[in-house]
Short mmCIF file of C-alpha atoms in Angstrom, two decimals:
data_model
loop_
_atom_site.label_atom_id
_atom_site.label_comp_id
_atom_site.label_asym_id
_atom_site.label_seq_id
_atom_site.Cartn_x
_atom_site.Cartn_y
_atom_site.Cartn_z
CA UNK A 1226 -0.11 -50.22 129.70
CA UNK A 1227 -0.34 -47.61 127.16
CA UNK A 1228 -0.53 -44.29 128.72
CA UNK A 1229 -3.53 -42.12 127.80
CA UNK A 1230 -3.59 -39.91 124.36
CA UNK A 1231 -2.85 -36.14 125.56
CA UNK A 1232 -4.57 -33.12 124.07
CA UNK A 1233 -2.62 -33.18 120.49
CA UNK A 1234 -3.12 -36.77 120.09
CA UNK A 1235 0.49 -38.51 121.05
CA UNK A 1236 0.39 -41.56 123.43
CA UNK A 1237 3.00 -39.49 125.95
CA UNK A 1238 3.02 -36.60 128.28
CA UNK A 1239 2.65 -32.90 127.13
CA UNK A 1240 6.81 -32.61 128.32
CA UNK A 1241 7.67 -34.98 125.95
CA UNK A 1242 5.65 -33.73 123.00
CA UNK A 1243 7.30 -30.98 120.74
CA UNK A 1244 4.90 -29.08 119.12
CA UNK A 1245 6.27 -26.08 116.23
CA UNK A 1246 3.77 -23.02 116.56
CA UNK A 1247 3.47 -20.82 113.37
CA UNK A 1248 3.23 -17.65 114.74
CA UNK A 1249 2.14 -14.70 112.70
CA UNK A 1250 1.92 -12.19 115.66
CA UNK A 1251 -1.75 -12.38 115.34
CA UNK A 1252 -4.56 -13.02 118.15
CA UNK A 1253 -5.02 -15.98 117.00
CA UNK A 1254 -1.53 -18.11 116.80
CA UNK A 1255 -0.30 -16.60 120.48
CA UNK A 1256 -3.44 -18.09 121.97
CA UNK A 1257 -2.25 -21.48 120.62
CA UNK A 1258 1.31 -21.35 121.42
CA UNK A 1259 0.17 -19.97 124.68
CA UNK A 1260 -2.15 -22.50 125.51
CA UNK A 1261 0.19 -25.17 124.95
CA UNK A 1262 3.18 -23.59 126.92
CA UNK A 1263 0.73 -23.37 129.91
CA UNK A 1264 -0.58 -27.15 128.69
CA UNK A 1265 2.92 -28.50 129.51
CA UNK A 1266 4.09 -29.43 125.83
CA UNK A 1267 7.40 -28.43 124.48
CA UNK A 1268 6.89 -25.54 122.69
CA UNK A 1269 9.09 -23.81 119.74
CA UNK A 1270 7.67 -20.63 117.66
CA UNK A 1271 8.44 -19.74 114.42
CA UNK A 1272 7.48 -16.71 112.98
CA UNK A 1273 8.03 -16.18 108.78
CA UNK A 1274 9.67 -12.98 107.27
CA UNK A 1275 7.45 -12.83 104.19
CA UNK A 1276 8.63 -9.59 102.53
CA UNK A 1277 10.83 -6.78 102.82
CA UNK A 1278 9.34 -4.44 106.17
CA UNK A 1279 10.53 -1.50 104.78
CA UNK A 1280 9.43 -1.54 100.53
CA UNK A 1281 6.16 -0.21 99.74
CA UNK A 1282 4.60 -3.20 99.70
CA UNK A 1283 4.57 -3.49 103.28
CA UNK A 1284 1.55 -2.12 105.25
CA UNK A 1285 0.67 -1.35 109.00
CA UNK A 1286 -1.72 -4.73 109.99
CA UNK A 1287 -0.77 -6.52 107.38
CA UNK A 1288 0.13 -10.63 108.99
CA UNK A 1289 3.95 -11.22 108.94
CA UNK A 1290 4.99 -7.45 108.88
CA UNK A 1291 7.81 -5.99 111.48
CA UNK A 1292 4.85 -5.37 114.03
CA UNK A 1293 4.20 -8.69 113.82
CA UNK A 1294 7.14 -10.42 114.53
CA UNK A 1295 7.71 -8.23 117.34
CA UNK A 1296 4.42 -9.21 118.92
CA UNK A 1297 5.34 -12.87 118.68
CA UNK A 1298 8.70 -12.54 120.20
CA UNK A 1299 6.86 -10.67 123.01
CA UNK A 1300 4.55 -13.58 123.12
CA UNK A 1301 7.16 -16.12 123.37
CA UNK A 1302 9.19 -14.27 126.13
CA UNK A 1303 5.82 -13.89 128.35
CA UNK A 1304 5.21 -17.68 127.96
CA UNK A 1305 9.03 -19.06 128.23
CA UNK A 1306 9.54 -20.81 125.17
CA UNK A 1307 12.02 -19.95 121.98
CA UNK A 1308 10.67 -18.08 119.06
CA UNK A 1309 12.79 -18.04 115.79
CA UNK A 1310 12.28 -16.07 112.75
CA UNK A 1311 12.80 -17.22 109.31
CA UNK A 1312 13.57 -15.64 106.46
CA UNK A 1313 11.12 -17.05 103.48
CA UNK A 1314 11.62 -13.34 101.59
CA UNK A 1315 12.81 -15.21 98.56
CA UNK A 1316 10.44 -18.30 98.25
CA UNK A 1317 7.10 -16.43 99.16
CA UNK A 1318 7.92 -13.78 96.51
CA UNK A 1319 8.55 -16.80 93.45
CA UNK A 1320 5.67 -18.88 95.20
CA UNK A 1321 3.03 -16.68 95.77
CA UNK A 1322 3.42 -13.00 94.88
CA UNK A 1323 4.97 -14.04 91.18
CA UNK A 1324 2.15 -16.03 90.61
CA UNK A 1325 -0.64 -13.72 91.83
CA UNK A 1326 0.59 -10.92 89.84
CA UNK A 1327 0.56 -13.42 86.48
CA UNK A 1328 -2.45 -14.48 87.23
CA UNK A 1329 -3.71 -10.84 87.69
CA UNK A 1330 -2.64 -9.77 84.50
CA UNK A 1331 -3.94 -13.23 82.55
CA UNK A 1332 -7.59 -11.90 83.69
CA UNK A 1333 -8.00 -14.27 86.61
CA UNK A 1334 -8.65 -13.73 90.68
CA UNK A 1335 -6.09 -15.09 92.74
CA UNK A 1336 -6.49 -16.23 95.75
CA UNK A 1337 -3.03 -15.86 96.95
CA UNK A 1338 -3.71 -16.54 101.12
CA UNK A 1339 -4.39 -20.18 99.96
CA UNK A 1340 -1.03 -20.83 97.62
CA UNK A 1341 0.91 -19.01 100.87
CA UNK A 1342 -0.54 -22.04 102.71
CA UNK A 1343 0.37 -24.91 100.08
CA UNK A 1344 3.48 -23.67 98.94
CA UNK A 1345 5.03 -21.79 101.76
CA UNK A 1346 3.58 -22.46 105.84
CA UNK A 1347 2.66 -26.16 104.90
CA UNK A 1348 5.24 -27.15 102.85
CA UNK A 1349 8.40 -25.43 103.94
CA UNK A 1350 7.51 -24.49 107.06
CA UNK A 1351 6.26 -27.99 107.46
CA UNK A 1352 9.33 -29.85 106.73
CA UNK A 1353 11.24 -26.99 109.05
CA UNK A 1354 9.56 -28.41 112.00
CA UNK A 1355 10.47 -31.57 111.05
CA UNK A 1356 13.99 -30.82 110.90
CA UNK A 1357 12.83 -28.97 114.69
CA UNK A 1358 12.14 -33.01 115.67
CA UNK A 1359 8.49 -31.98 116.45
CA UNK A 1360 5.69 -34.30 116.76
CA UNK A 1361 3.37 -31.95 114.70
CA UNK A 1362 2.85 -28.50 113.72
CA UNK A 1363 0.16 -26.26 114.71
CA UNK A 1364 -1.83 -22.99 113.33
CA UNK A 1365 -4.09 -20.55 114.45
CA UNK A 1366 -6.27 -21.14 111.23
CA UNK A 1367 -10.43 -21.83 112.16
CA UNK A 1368 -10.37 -25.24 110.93
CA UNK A 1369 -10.93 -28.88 112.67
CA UNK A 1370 -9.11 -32.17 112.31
CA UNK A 1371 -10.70 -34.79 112.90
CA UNK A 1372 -9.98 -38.98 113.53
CA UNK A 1373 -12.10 -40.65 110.98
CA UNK A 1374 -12.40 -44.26 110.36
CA UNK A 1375 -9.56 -44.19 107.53
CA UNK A 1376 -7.23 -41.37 109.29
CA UNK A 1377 -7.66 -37.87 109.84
CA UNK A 1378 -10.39 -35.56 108.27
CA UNK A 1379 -10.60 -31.88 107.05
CA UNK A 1380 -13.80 -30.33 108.70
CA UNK A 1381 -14.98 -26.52 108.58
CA UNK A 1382 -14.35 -24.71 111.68
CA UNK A 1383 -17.58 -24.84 114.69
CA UNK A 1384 -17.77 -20.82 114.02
CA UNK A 1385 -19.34 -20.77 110.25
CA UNK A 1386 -18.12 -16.77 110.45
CA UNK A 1387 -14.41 -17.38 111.58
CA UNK A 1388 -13.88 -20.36 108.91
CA UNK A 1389 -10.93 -20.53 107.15
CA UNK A 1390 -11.66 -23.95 105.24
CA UNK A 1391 -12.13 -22.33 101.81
CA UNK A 1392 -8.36 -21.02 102.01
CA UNK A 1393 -6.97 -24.86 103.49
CA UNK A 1394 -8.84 -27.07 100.80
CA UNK A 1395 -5.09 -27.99 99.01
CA UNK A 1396 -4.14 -29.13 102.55
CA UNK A 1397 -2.92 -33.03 101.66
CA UNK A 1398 -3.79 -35.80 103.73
CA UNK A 1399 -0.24 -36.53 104.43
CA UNK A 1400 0.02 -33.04 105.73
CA UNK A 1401 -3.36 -33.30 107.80
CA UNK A 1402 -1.45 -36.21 109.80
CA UNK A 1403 1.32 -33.79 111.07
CA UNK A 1404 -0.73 -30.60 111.21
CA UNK A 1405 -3.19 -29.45 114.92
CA UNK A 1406 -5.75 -26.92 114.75
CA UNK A 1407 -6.50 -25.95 118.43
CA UNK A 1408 -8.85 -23.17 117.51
CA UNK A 1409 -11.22 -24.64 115.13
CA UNK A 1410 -14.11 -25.87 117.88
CA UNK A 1411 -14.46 -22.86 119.14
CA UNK A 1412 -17.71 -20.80 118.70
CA UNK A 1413 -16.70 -17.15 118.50
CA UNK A 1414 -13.65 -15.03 118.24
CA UNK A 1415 -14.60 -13.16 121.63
CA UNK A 1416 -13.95 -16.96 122.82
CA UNK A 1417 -9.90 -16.21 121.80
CA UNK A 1418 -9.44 -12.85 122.73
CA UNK A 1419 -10.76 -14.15 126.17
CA UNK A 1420 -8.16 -16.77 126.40
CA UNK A 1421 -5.81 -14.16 125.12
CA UNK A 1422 -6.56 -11.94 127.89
CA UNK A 1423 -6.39 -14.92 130.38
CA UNK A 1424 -2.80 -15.88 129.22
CA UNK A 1425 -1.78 -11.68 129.93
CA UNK A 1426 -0.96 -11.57 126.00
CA UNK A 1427 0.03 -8.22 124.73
CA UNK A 1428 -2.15 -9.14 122.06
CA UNK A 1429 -5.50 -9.55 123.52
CA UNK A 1430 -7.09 -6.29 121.66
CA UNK A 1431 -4.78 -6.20 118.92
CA UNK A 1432 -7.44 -5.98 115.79
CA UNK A 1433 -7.57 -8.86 113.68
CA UNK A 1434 -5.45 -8.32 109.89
CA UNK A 1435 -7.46 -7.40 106.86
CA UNK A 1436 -6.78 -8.00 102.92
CA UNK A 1437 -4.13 -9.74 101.82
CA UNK A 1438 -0.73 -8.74 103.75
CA UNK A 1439 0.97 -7.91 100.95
CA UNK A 1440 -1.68 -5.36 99.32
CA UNK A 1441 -1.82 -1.90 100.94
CA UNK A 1442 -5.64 -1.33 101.70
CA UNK A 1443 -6.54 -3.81 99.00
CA UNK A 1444 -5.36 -1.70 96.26
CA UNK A 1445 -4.06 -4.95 94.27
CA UNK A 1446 -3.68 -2.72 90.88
CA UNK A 1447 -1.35 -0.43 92.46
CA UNK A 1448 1.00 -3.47 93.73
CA UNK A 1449 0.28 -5.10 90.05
CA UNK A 1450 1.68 -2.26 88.55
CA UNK A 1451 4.63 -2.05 90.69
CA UNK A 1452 5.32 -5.97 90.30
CA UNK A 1453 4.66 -5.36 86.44
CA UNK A 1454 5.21 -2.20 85.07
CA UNK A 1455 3.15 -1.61 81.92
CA UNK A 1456 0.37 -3.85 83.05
CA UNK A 1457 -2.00 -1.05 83.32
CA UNK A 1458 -2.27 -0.01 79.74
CA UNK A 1459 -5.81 0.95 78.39
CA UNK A 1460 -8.15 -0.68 76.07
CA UNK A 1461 -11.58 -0.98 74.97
CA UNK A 1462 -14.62 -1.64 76.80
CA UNK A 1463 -16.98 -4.16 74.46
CA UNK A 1464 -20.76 -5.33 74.95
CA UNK A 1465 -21.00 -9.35 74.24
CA UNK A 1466 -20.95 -8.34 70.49
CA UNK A 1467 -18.10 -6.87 70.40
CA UNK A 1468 -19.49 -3.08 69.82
CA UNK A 1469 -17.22 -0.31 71.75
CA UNK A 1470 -19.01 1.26 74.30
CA UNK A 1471 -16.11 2.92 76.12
CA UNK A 1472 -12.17 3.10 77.14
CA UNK A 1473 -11.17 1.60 80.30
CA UNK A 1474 -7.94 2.36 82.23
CA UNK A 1475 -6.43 -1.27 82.45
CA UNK A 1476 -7.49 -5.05 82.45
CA UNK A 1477 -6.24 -4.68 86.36
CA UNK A 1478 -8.40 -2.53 87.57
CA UNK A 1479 -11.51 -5.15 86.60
CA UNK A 1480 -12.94 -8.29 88.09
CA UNK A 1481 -15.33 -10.40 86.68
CA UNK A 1482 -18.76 -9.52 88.46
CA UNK A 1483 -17.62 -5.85 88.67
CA UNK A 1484 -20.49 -3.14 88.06
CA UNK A 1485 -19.24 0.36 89.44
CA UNK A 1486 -16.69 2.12 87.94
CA UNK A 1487 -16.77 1.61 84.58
CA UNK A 1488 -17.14 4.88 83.17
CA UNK A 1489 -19.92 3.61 80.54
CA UNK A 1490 -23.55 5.48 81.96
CA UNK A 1491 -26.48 6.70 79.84
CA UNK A 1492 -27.38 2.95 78.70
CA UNK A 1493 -30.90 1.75 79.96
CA UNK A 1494 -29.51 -1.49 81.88
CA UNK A 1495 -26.91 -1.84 84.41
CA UNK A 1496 -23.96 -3.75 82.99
CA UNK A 1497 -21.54 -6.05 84.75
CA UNK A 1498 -18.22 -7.21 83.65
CA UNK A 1499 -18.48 -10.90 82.58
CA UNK A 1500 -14.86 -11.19 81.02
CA UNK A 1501 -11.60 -10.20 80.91
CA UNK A 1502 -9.46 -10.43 77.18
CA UNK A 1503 -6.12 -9.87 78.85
CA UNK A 1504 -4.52 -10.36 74.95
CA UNK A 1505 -6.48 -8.07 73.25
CA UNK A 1506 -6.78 -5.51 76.36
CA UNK A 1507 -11.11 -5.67 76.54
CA UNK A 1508 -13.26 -5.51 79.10
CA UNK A 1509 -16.34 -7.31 77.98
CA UNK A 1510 -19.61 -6.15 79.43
CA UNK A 1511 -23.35 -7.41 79.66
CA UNK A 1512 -26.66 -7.93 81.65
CA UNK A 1513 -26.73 -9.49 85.03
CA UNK A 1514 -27.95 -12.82 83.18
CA UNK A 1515 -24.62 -13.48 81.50
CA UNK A 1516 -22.71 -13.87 84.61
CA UNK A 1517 -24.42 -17.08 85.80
CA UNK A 1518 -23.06 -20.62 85.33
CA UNK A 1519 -24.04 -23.83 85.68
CA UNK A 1520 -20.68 -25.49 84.50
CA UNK A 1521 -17.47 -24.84 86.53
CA UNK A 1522 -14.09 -26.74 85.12
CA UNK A 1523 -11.91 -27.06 87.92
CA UNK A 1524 -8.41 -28.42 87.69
CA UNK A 1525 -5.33 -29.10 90.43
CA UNK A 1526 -7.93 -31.06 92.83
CA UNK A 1527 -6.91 -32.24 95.68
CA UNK A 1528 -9.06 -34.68 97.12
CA UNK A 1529 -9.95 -35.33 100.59
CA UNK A 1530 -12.91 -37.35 100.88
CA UNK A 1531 -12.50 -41.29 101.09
CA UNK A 1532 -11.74 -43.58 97.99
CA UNK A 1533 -10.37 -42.28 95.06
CA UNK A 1534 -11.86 -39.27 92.99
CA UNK A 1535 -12.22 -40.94 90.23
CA UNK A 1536 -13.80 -44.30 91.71
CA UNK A 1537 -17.23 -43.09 90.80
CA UNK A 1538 -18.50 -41.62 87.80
CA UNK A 1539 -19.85 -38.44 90.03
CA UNK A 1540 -19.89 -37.20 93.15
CA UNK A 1541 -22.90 -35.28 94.39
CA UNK A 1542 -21.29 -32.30 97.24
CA UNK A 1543 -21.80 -29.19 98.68
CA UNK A 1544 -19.22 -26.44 97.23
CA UNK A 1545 -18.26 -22.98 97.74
CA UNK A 1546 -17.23 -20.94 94.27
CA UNK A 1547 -16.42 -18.13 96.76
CA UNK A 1548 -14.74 -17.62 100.17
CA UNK A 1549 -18.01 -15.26 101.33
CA UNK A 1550 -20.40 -17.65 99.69
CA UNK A 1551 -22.12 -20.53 101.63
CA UNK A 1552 -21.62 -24.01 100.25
CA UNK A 1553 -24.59 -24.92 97.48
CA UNK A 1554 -25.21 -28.28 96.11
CA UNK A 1555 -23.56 -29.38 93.03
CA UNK A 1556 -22.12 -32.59 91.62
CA UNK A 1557 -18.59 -33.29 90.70
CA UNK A 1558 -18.16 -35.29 87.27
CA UNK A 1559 -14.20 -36.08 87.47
CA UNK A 1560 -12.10 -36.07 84.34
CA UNK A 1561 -9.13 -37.12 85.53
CA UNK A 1562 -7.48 -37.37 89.82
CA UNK A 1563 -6.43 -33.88 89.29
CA UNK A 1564 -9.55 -32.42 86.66
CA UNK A 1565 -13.07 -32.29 87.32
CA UNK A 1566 -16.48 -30.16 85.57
CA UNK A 1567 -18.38 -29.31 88.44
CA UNK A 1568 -22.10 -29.28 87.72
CA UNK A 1569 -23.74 -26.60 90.26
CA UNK A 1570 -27.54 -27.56 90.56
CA UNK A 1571 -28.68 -23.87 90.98
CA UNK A 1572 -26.83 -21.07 88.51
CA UNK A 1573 -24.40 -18.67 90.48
CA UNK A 1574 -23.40 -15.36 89.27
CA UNK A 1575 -19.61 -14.04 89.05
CA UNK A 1576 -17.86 -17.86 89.19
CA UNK A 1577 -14.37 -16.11 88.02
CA UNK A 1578 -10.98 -18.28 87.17
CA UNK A 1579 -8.63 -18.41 89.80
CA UNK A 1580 -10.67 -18.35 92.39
CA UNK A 1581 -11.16 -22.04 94.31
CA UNK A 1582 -14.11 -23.99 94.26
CA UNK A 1583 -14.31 -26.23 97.38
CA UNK A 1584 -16.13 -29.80 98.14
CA UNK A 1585 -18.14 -30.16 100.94
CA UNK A 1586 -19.74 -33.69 102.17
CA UNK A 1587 -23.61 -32.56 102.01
CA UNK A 1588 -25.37 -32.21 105.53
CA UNK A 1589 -21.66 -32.28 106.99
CA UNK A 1590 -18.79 -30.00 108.21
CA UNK A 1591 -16.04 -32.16 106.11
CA UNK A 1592 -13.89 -30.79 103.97
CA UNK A 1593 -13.56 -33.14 100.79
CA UNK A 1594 -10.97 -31.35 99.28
CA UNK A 1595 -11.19 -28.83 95.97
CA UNK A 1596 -9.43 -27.53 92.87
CA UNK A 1597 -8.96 -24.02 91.05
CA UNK A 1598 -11.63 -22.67 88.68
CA UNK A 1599 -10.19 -21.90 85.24
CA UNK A 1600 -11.66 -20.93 81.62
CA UNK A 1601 -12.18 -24.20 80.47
CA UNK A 1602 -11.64 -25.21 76.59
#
């Protein structure tokens, strides 16, 4: 007789099971490896070095910092099971901070939490805790998996204000079968920090980590300037025709969208920044109006929903142009597995390239997968 699934999905007891924690020294990740120390299973944290503790980059509360990997040591000695730290200095600088500084400087707006998840915690760190023989791998992320009829599914965490889906949408089937999110049914965050305080984790009231660790207070120009020296050079603020209204102080220091700050009053109407000329060093300005879209291109999809993307001629979803944004109906119109224009049925303001724009099934908490927004032809 086949013995009964246990809580991570294996047909064998929790003993047997070896399960690889990611462990950022957060709230969050201790109250998973925690609960499934006290579960039974076999239990081995791993915590990433991400960047150099002591260069300026680093910041107090940022995830990953010397704090932090102290906390989950502490963690893993009040629960009995090994912790390990691992140096990923190296890759996460040429995988994620390289590439959000380029993009930066090309006029876009990285998302670079999502590309630390792709490239560096479910890639490498994936393939680590394969190499650890574990069964799976699991996060602290606000996101469910769920068994569909054709394998596992991507679904939005229960707590629409803790969900981290937006920032897992390049998460590939193949890695959906290895990965467990033990957090994502829960309905509020109060719900963790009272496990947290169950468990006796030093942790419990530790706040949770704000901006992106590597960016001191969210000051990304400063970093940008320290990653590229030069890239703040001035230039000329235009209106949509091209006339010179003012100087600005750096193509870095903008984002699409952006209204304060630009050192242009006395005109009648409020203007907003709707581009960014990285080669020719502009800032182009206009009314509210010129900001919306209808059209988004979006390329680098990965898809998650069943069949293959470009099975049908269009796909009508739910999608999110924006992590703080709710999802709004729009239909996908594929170009190729990997390209799509994505046809949003009500205009949104401030759609900017290089953020993601991420499928949702309509009337449904599955993730169907998503792609990055870029300038089109």
């Amino acid at each position: 007789m086949t013995p009964p699934l246990n809580s991570l999905g294996f047909a064998k007891s929790p003993a047997d099971t070896r399960v690889v924690v990611a462990m950022s020294g957060g709230v969050d990740s201790s109250v998973v490896a925690a609960q499934l120390a006290e579960e039974g299973y076999d239990v081995v944290g791993v915590t990433l070095q991400l960047y150099d503790h002591g260069a300026a980059l680093a910041k107090k509360g940022a995830c990953c910092a010397g704090r932090d990997i102290h906390d989950a040591r502490r963690v893993a000695e009040e629960m009995g099971f090994p912790h390990y730290v691992l140096d990923y200095e190296n890759m996460f600088r040429e995988a994620v901070i390289d590439e959000f500084a380029d993009s930066y400087l090309a006029g876009a707006t990285p998302v670079p939490c999502i590309r630390c998840n792709e490239r560096v915690k479910f890639r490498d760190l994936l393939e680590t805790a394969k190499d650890l023989e574990a069964d799976c791998m699991a996060t602290g992320h606000y996101i469910q998996r769920k068994t569909g009829p054709t394998g596992p599914e991507l679904h939005a965490a229960a707590d629409a204000t803790r969900d981290q889906s937006y920032f897992l949408f390049s998460t590939t089937a193949e890695q959906l079968s290895y990965l467990r999110f033990p957090l994502g049914h829960l309905h509020s965050k109060d719900e963790t920090r009272k496990l947290a305080a169950r468990y006796g984790l030093p942790v419990a009231d530790k706040p949770d980590s704000q901006d992106i660790c590597f960016v001191p207070n969210g000051n990304y120009a400063s970093v940008i300037e320290k990653l590229r020296p030069g890239a703040a050079d001035p230039g000329e603020i235009v209106d949509m025709d091209g006339n010179v209204l003012g100087e600005h102080r750096g193509v870095i220091h903008y984002t699409i969208g952006q209204r304060r700050g630009l050192g242009i009053g006395g005109l009648a109407d409020p203007l907003y920044v709707v581009k960014l000329d990285p080669d020719s060093r502009r800032v182009v300005v206009g009314p509210k109006e010129a900001l919306s879209t209808r059209t988004v291109p979006v390329r680098e999809i990965n898809w998650l929903g069943d069949g293959n993307l470009m099975s049908r001629d269009s796909w009508e979803v739910e999608v999110k142009v924006r992590s703080t944004r709710p999802p709004r109906p729009a239909i996908i119109h594929p170009i190729s597995a990997t390209e799509a224009e994505v046809e949003l049925v009500t205009a949104e303001e401030g759609v900017s390239p290089g953020q993601a724009c991420v499928f949702y099934m309509p009337d449904s908490s599955r993730v169907l997968g998503g792609g990055w927004i870029w300038r089109g032809h």
